[in-house]
Amino acid sequence: MRNPHSIVFAVAALLFSLTPARADDGAIIDRWYSALLVADRTELSELLADDVRIKLDDLGVVQSKQEFIASIDEWKGAVAGAAIRHRIEKSEAGVTTVIACYDFPNNDMLMQETFAVTGNRITASSQAAIAENCDGF
């Protein structure tokens, strides 16, 4: 018969080892939204893996890292005077689902966004609108 204390210790060690990854993913997501709000090309580029795929479901577009970074100048004009609020809904197996409210000066939109994170870099992202306003966020 196995020592029950060894099993408990092994499970606790495994759970403890998973906690920093989740915390790091949350920190990466926070950095993402902070950089997105000010259209910080350098920070966004640093957060994205070189082979990232960013899927904009509502537009039917999939962007590479280079395409996404190239679009930041246009985004900078759109995000001027805006606010972005977000909350993590769930995080498991390296995939984090976020609900984000984009408060633009003339309208707001509620989005569901997912991020796959590996090695402190976003390797995949998708976003889709879930409401035309942020009521109840």
Coordinates of N, CA, C and O in Angstrom, one line a residue:
M1 N 0.9 -1.2 0.0 CA 0.0 0.0 0.0 C 0.9 1.2 0.0 O 1.9 1.3 0.7
R2 N 0.5 2.2 -0.8 CA 1.3 3.4 -0.9 C 1.1 4.3 0.3 O 0.0 4.3 0.9
N3 N 2.1 5.1 0.6 CA 2.0 6.1 1.7 C 1.0 7.2 1.3 O 1.3 7.9 0.3
P4 N -0.1 7.4 2.0 CA -1.1 8.4 1.6 C -0.5 9.8 1.7 O -0.9 10.7 1.0
H5 N 0.5 10.0 2.6 CA 1.1 11.3 2.7 C 1.9 11.7 1.5 O 1.9 12.8 1.1
S6 N 2.5 10.7 0.9 CA 3.3 10.9 -0.3 C 2.4 11.3 -1.5 O 2.7 12.2 -2.3
I7 N 1.2 10.6 -1.5 CA 0.3 11.0 -2.6 C -0.2 12.4 -2.4 O -0.3 13.2 -3.4
V8 N -0.6 12.7 -1.2 CA -1.1 14.1 -0.9 C 0.0 15.1 -1.3 O -0.3 16.1 -1.9
F9 N 1.2 14.8 -0.9 CA 2.3 15.7 -1.2 C 2.5 15.9 -2.7 O 2.7 17.0 -3.2
A10 N 2.4 14.8 -3.4 CA 2.6 14.8 -4.9 C 1.5 15.7 -5.5 O 1.8 16.5 -6.4
V11 N 0.3 15.5 -5.1 CA -0.8 16.2 -5.7 C -0.7 17.7 -5.3 O -0.9 18.6 -6.2
A12 N -0.3 18.0 -4.1 CA -0.1 19.4 -3.7 C 1.0 20.1 -4.5 O 0.9 21.2 -4.9
A13 N 2.1 19.3 -4.7 CA 3.2 19.9 -5.5 C 2.8 20.1 -6.9 O 3.1 21.2 -7.5
L14 N 2.0 19.2 -7.5 CA 1.5 19.4 -8.8 C 0.6 20.7 -8.9 O 0.8 21.5 -9.8
L15 N -0.3 20.8 -8.0 CA -1.2 22.0 -8.0 C -0.4 23.3 -7.8 O -0.7 24.3 -8.5
F16 N 0.5 23.2 -6.9 CA 1.4 24.4 -6.7 C 2.1 24.8 -8.0 O 2.3 25.9 -8.3
S17 N 2.6 23.8 -8.7 CA 3.4 24.1 -9.9 C 2.5 24.7 -11.0 O 3.0 25.4 -11.9
L18 N 1.2 24.4 -11.0 CA 0.3 24.9 -12.0 C -0.1 26.4 -11.7 O -0.4 27.1 -12.6
T19 N -0.1 26.8 -10.4 CA -0.5 28.1 -10.0 C 0.3 29.2 -10.7 O -0.3 30.1 -11.2
P20 N 1.6 29.2 -10.7 CA 2.3 30.3 -11.3 C 2.0 30.4 -12.8 O 2.0 31.5 -13.3
A21 N 1.8 29.3 -13.5 CA 1.4 29.4 -14.9 C 0.1 30.2 -15.1 O 0.0 31.1 -16.0
R22 N -0.9 30.0 -14.3 CA -2.1 30.7 -14.4 C -1.9 32.2 -14.0 O -2.4 33.0 -14.7
A23 N -1.1 32.4 -13.0 CA -0.9 33.8 -12.6 C -0.1 34.5 -13.7 O -0.4 35.7 -14.0
D24 N 0.9 33.9 -14.3 CA 1.6 34.5 -15.4 C 0.7 34.8 -16.6 O 0.8 35.8 -17.2
D25 N -0.2 33.8 -16.9 CA -1.1 34.1 -18.0 C -2.0 35.3 -17.7 O -2.2 36.1 -18.6
G26 N -2.5 35.4 -16.5 CA -3.3 36.6 -16.1 C -2.5 37.9 -16.3 O -3.0 38.9 -16.7
A27 N -1.2 37.8 -15.9 CA -0.4 39.0 -16.0 C -0.2 39.4 -17.5 O -0.1 40.5 -17.9
I28 N 0.0 38.3 -18.3 CA 0.2 38.6 -19.8 C -1.1 39.2 -20.3 O -1.0 40.1 -21.1
I29 N -2.3 38.7 -19.9 CA -3.5 39.2 -20.4 C -3.7 40.7 -20.0 O -4.1 41.5 -20.7
D30 N -3.3 41.0 -18.7 CA -3.4 42.4 -18.2 C -2.5 43.3 -19.1 O -2.8 44.4 -19.4
R31 N -1.2 42.8 -19.3 CA -0.3 43.6 -20.2 C -0.9 43.8 -21.6 O -0.7 44.9 -22.2
W32 N -1.5 42.8 -22.1 CA -2.1 42.8 -23.4 C -3.1 44.0 -23.5 O -3.1 44.8 -24.4
Y33 N -4.1 44.0 -22.6 CA -5.1 45.1 -22.6 C -4.5 46.5 -22.3 O -5.0 47.4 -23.0
S34 N -3.6 46.6 -21.5 CA -2.9 47.8 -21.2 C -2.2 48.3 -22.5 O -2.3 49.5 -22.8
A35 N -1.5 47.5 -23.2 CA -0.8 47.8 -24.4 C -1.8 48.1 -25.5 O -1.6 49.1 -26.3
L36 N -2.9 47.4 -25.6 CA -3.9 47.6 -26.6 C -4.6 48.9 -26.5 O -4.8 49.6 -27.5
L37 N -4.8 49.3 -25.2 CA -5.5 50.6 -25.0 C -4.7 51.8 -25.5 O -5.3 52.8 -25.9
V38 N -3.4 51.7 -25.4 CA -2.6 52.8 -25.9 C -1.9 52.5 -27.2 O -1.0 53.3 -27.7
A39 N -2.3 51.4 -27.8 CA -1.7 51.0 -29.1 C -0.2 51.0 -29.1 O 0.5 51.5 -30.0
D40 N 0.3 50.3 -28.1 CA 1.8 50.2 -27.9 C 2.3 49.0 -28.8 O 2.3 47.9 -28.4
R41 N 2.8 49.4 -30.0 CA 3.3 48.4 -30.9 C 4.4 47.5 -30.3 O 4.4 46.3 -30.6
T42 N 5.3 48.2 -29.6 CA 6.5 47.4 -29.1 C 6.0 46.4 -28.1 O 6.4 45.2 -28.1
E43 N 5.2 46.8 -27.1 CA 4.7 45.9 -26.1 C 3.8 44.8 -26.7 O 4.0 43.6 -26.4
L44 N 2.9 45.1 -27.6 CA 2.1 44.1 -28.3 C 3.0 43.1 -29.1 O 2.8 41.9 -29.0
S45 N 4.0 43.6 -29.7 CA 4.9 42.7 -30.5 C 5.6 41.8 -29.6 O 5.8 40.6 -29.9
E46 N 6.0 42.3 -28.4 CA 6.7 41.5 -27.4 C 5.8 40.4 -26.9 O 6.3 39.3 -26.6
L47 N 4.6 40.7 -26.7 CA 3.6 39.7 -26.1 C 3.2 38.6 -27.1 O 2.8 37.5 -26.7
L48 N 3.3 38.8 -28.4 CA 2.9 37.9 -29.4 C 4.0 37.0 -29.9 O 5.1 37.4 -30.2
A49 N 3.7 35.7 -29.9 CA 4.7 34.7 -30.5 C 4.8 35.1 -32.0 O 3.9 35.6 -32.6
D50 N 6.0 34.7 -32.6 CA 6.2 35.0 -34.0 C 5.2 34.3 -34.9 O 4.8 34.9 -36.0
D51 N 4.7 33.2 -34.5 CA 3.8 32.4 -35.4 C 2.3 32.5 -34.9 O 1.5 31.7 -35.3
V52 N 2.0 33.5 -34.1 CA 0.6 33.7 -33.6 C -0.4 33.9 -34.7 O -0.1 34.4 -35.8
R53 N -1.6 33.4 -34.4 CA -2.7 33.6 -35.3 C -3.8 34.3 -34.5 O -4.2 33.9 -33.5
I54 N -4.3 35.5 -35.0 CA -5.3 36.3 -34.3 C -6.5 36.2 -35.2 O -6.5 36.7 -36.3
K55 N -7.6 35.6 -34.7 CA -8.8 35.4 -35.4 C -9.8 36.4 -34.9 O -10.2 36.5 -33.8
L56 N -10.3 37.2 -35.9 CA -11.4 38.2 -35.6 C -12.7 37.6 -36.2 O -13.0 37.8 -37.4
D57 N -13.4 36.9 -35.4 CA -14.5 36.1 -35.9 C -15.6 37.0 -36.6 O -16.1 36.6 -37.6
D58 N -15.9 38.1 -36.0 CA -16.9 39.0 -36.6 C -16.6 39.5 -38.0 O -17.4 39.8 -38.8
L59 N -15.3 39.6 -38.3 CA -14.8 40.1 -39.6 C -14.4 39.0 -40.5 O -14.1 39.2 -41.7
G60 N -14.3 37.8 -40.0 CA -13.9 36.6 -40.8 C -12.4 36.8 -41.2 O -12.1 36.3 -42.3
V61 N -11.6 37.3 -40.3 CA -10.2 37.6 -40.7 C -9.3 36.8 -39.7 O -9.6 36.8 -38.5
V62 N -8.2 36.3 -40.2 CA -7.2 35.7 -39.4 C -5.9 36.5 -39.7 O -5.5 36.6 -40.9
Q63 N -5.3 37.1 -38.7 CA -4.1 37.9 -38.9 C -2.8 37.2 -38.4 O -2.9 36.6 -37.3
S64 N -1.7 37.4 -39.1 CA -0.4 37.0 -38.6 C 0.1 38.1 -37.6 O -0.6 39.2 -37.5
K65 N 1.2 37.9 -37.0 CA 1.7 38.9 -36.1 C 2.0 40.2 -36.9 O 1.7 41.3 -36.4
Q66 N 2.7 40.0 -38.0 CA 3.0 41.2 -38.8 C 1.8 42.0 -39.3 O 1.8 43.2 -39.2
E67 N 0.7 41.3 -39.7 CA -0.5 41.9 -40.1 C -1.2 42.6 -38.9 O -1.7 43.8 -39.1
F68 N -1.2 42.0 -37.8 CA -1.8 42.6 -36.6 C -1.0 43.9 -36.2 O -1.6 45.0 -36.0
I69 N 0.3 43.8 -36.1 CA 1.1 45.0 -35.7 C 1.0 46.1 -36.8 O 0.9 47.3 -36.4
A70 N 0.8 45.7 -38.1 CA 0.7 46.8 -39.1 C -0.7 47.5 -39.0 O -0.8 48.6 -39.4
S71 N -1.7 46.8 -38.3 CA -3.0 47.5 -38.2 C -3.1 48.4 -37.0 O -4.1 49.0 -36.8
I72 N -2.0 48.4 -36.2 CA -2.1 49.2 -34.9 C -2.2 50.7 -35.1 O -2.9 51.4 -34.4
D73 N -1.7 51.2 -36.2 CA -1.8 52.7 -36.5 C -3.3 53.0 -36.7 O -3.8 54.0 -36.1
E74 N -4.0 52.2 -37.4 CA -5.5 52.4 -37.6 C -6.2 52.2 -36.2 O -7.1 53.0 -35.9
W75 N -5.8 51.2 -35.5 CA -6.5 51.0 -34.2 C -6.2 52.2 -33.2 O -7.1 52.5 -32.5
K76 N -5.1 52.8 -33.3 CA -4.7 53.9 -32.4 C -5.8 55.0 -32.5 O -6.2 55.6 -31.5
G77 N -6.2 55.3 -33.8 CA -7.2 56.3 -34.0 C -8.6 55.9 -33.4 O -9.3 56.7 -32.8
A78 N -8.9 54.6 -33.5 CA -10.2 54.1 -33.1 C -10.3 54.1 -31.5 O -11.3 54.3 -31.0
V79 N -9.1 53.8 -30.9 CA -9.1 53.6 -29.4 C -8.9 54.9 -28.7 O -9.0 54.9 -27.4
A80 N -8.6 56.0 -29.4 CA -8.4 57.3 -28.7 C -9.6 57.7 -27.9 O -10.7 57.7 -28.3
G81 N -9.4 57.9 -26.6 CA -10.5 58.3 -25.7 C -11.3 57.1 -25.2 O -12.3 57.3 -24.5
A82 N -10.9 55.9 -25.5 CA -11.6 54.8 -25.0 C -11.1 54.2 -23.7 O -10.1 54.7 -23.2
A83 N -11.9 53.2 -23.2 CA -11.4 52.5 -22.0 C -11.7 51.0 -22.4 O -12.6 50.7 -23.1
I84 N -10.9 50.1 -21.8 CA -11.1 48.7 -21.9 C -11.1 48.1 -20.6 O -10.2 48.2 -19.8
R85 N -12.2 47.4 -20.2 CA -12.3 46.7 -19.0 C -12.4 45.2 -19.3 O -13.0 44.8 -20.3
H86 N -11.8 44.4 -18.5 CA -11.8 43.0 -18.8 C -11.8 42.1 -17.5 O -11.4 42.6 -16.5
R87 N -12.3 40.9 -17.7 CA -12.3 40.0 -16.6 C -12.1 38.6 -17.2 O -12.6 38.2 -18.2
I88 N -11.2 37.8 -16.5 CA -11.0 36.4 -16.9 C -12.1 35.6 -16.4 O -12.5 35.6 -15.3
E89 N -12.7 34.9 -17.4 CA -13.8 34.0 -17.1 C -13.3 32.6 -16.7 O -13.9 32.0 -15.8
K90 N -12.4 32.1 -17.4 CA -11.8 30.8 -17.1 C -10.4 30.7 -17.7 O -10.1 31.4 -18.7
S91 N -9.6 29.8 -17.1 CA -8.3 29.6 -17.6 C -7.9 28.1 -17.3 O -7.9 27.7 -16.2
E92 N -7.7 27.4 -18.4 CA -7.4 26.0 -18.2 C -6.6 25.5 -19.5 O -6.8 25.9 -20.6
A93 N -5.6 24.6 -19.2 CA -4.8 24.0 -20.3 C -4.2 25.1 -21.2 O -4.1 24.9 -22.4
G94 N -3.7 26.2 -20.6 CA -3.0 27.2 -21.4 C -3.9 28.1 -22.2 O -3.5 28.9 -23.0
V95 N -5.2 28.0 -22.0 CA -6.2 28.8 -22.8 C -7.0 29.6 -21.8 O -7.6 29.0 -20.9
T96 N -7.0 30.9 -22.0 CA -7.7 31.8 -21.1 C -8.9 32.5 -21.8 O -8.6 33.0 -22.9
T97 N -10.1 32.4 -21.3 CA -11.2 33.1 -21.9 C -11.5 34.4 -21.1 O -11.6 34.3 -19.8
V98 N -11.7 35.5 -21.8 CA -11.8 36.8 -21.2 C -13.1 37.4 -21.7 O -13.5 37.3 -22.9
I99 N -13.8 38.1 -20.9 CA -14.9 39.0 -21.3 C -14.4 40.4 -21.2 O -13.9 40.8 -20.2
A100 N -14.5 41.1 -22.3 CA -13.9 42.5 -22.4 C -14.9 43.5 -22.9 O -15.7 43.2 -23.8
C101 N -15.0 44.6 -22.2 CA -15.9 45.7 -22.6 C -15.0 46.8 -23.2 O -14.1 47.3 -22.5
Y102 N -15.3 47.1 -24.4 CA -14.6 48.2 -25.1 C -15.5 49.4 -25.1 O -16.5 49.4 -25.7
D103 N -15.1 50.4 -24.2 CA -15.9 51.6 -24.1 C -15.3 52.7 -25.0 O -14.4 53.3 -24.7
F104 N -15.8 52.8 -26.2 CA -15.4 53.8 -27.2 C -16.2 55.1 -26.9 O -17.2 55.0 -26.3
P105 N -15.7 56.2 -27.3 CA -16.3 57.5 -27.0 C -17.8 57.5 -27.5 O -18.7 58.1 -26.8
N106 N -18.1 56.9 -28.6 CA -19.5 56.9 -29.1 C -20.3 55.7 -29.0 O -21.5 55.6 -29.4
N107 N -19.7 54.6 -28.5 CA -20.4 53.3 -28.3 C -19.6 52.4 -27.5 O -18.4 52.7 -27.2
D108 N -20.2 51.3 -27.1 CA -19.4 50.3 -26.4 C -19.8 48.9 -27.0 O -20.8 48.8 -27.7
M109 N -18.9 47.9 -26.7 CA -19.1 46.6 -27.2 C -18.6 45.6 -26.3 O -17.5 45.8 -25.7
L110 N -19.3 44.5 -26.1 CA -18.9 43.4 -25.2 C -18.4 42.3 -26.0 O -19.0 41.8 -27.0
M111 N -17.2 41.8 -25.7 CA -16.5 40.8 -26.5 C -16.1 39.6 -25.7 O -15.8 39.7 -24.5
Q112 N -16.1 38.4 -26.3 CA -15.5 37.3 -25.7 C -14.2 37.0 -26.4 O -14.2 36.9 -27.7
E113 N -13.1 36.9 -25.7 CA -11.8 36.7 -26.3 C -11.1 35.6 -25.7 O -11.2 35.4 -24.4
T114 N -10.4 34.8 -26.5 CA -9.6 33.7 -25.9 C -8.1 33.9 -26.3 O -7.8 34.5 -27.3
F115 N -7.3 33.5 -25.4 CA -5.9 33.6 -25.6 C -5.2 32.3 -25.2 O -5.4 31.7 -24.2
A116 N -4.4 31.7 -26.2 CA -3.6 30.6 -25.9 C -2.2 31.2 -25.5 O -1.7 32.0 -26.3
V117 N -1.6 30.8 -24.4 CA -0.4 31.3 -24.0 C 0.6 30.1 -23.7 O 0.3 29.2 -23.0
T118 N 1.8 30.3 -24.3 CA 2.9 29.3 -24.1 C 4.2 30.1 -23.9 O 4.5 31.0 -24.8
G119 N 4.9 29.8 -22.9 CA 6.2 30.4 -22.7 C 6.1 31.9 -22.6 O 6.9 32.6 -23.2
N120 N 5.1 32.5 -21.9 CA 4.9 33.9 -21.7 C 4.7 34.7 -23.0 O 4.9 35.9 -23.1
R121 N 4.2 34.0 -24.1 CA 3.8 34.6 -25.3 C 2.4 34.1 -25.7 O 2.0 33.0 -25.5
I122 N 1.7 35.0 -26.3 CA 0.3 34.7 -26.9 C 0.6 34.0 -28.2 O 1.2 34.5 -29.1
T123 N 0.1 32.7 -28.3 CA 0.3 31.9 -29.5 C -0.9 31.9 -30.4 O -0.8 31.6 -31.6
A124 N -2.1 32.2 -29.8 CA -3.3 32.3 -30.6 C -4.3 33.1 -29.8 O -4.3 33.2 -28.6
S125 N -5.1 33.8 -30.6 CA -6.2 34.7 -30.0 C -7.4 34.7 -30.9 O -7.2 34.6 -32.1
S126 N -8.5 34.7 -30.3 CA -9.8 34.9 -31.1 C -10.7 35.9 -30.3 O -10.6 36.0 -29.1
Q127 N -11.5 36.6 -31.1 CA -12.4 37.5 -30.5 C -13.7 37.5 -31.3 O -13.7 37.4 -32.5
A128 N -14.8 37.6 -30.5 CA -16.1 37.7 -31.1 C -17.0 38.5 -30.2 O -16.9 38.5 -29.0
A129 N -17.8 39.4 -30.9 CA -18.8 40.2 -30.1 C -19.9 39.3 -29.5 O -20.3 38.4 -30.1
I130 N -20.2 39.7 -28.3 CA -21.3 38.9 -27.6 C -22.5 39.9 -27.3 O -23.6 39.4 -27.0
A131 N -22.3 41.2 -27.4 CA -23.3 42.2 -27.2 C -22.9 43.5 -27.8 O -21.7 43.8 -27.8
E132 N -23.9 44.3 -28.2 CA -23.6 45.6 -28.8 C -23.4 46.7 -27.7 O -23.3 47.9 -28.1
N133 N -23.5 46.3 -26.4 CA -23.2 47.3 -25.4 C -22.6 46.5 -24.2 O -22.6 45.3 -24.2
C134 N -22.2 47.2 -23.2 CA -21.6 46.6 -22.0 C -22.5 46.6 -20.8 O -22.1 46.5 -19.7
D135 N -23.8 46.7 -21.0 CA -24.8 46.6 -19.9 C -24.6 45.4 -19.1 O -24.5 44.3 -19.7
G136 N -24.5 45.5 -17.8 CA -24.3 44.3 -17.0 C -22.9 43.8 -16.9 O -22.7 42.8 -16.2
F137 N -21.9 44.5 -17.5 CA -20.6 44.0 -17.4 C -20.2 44.2 -15.9 O -19.6 43.4 -15.3

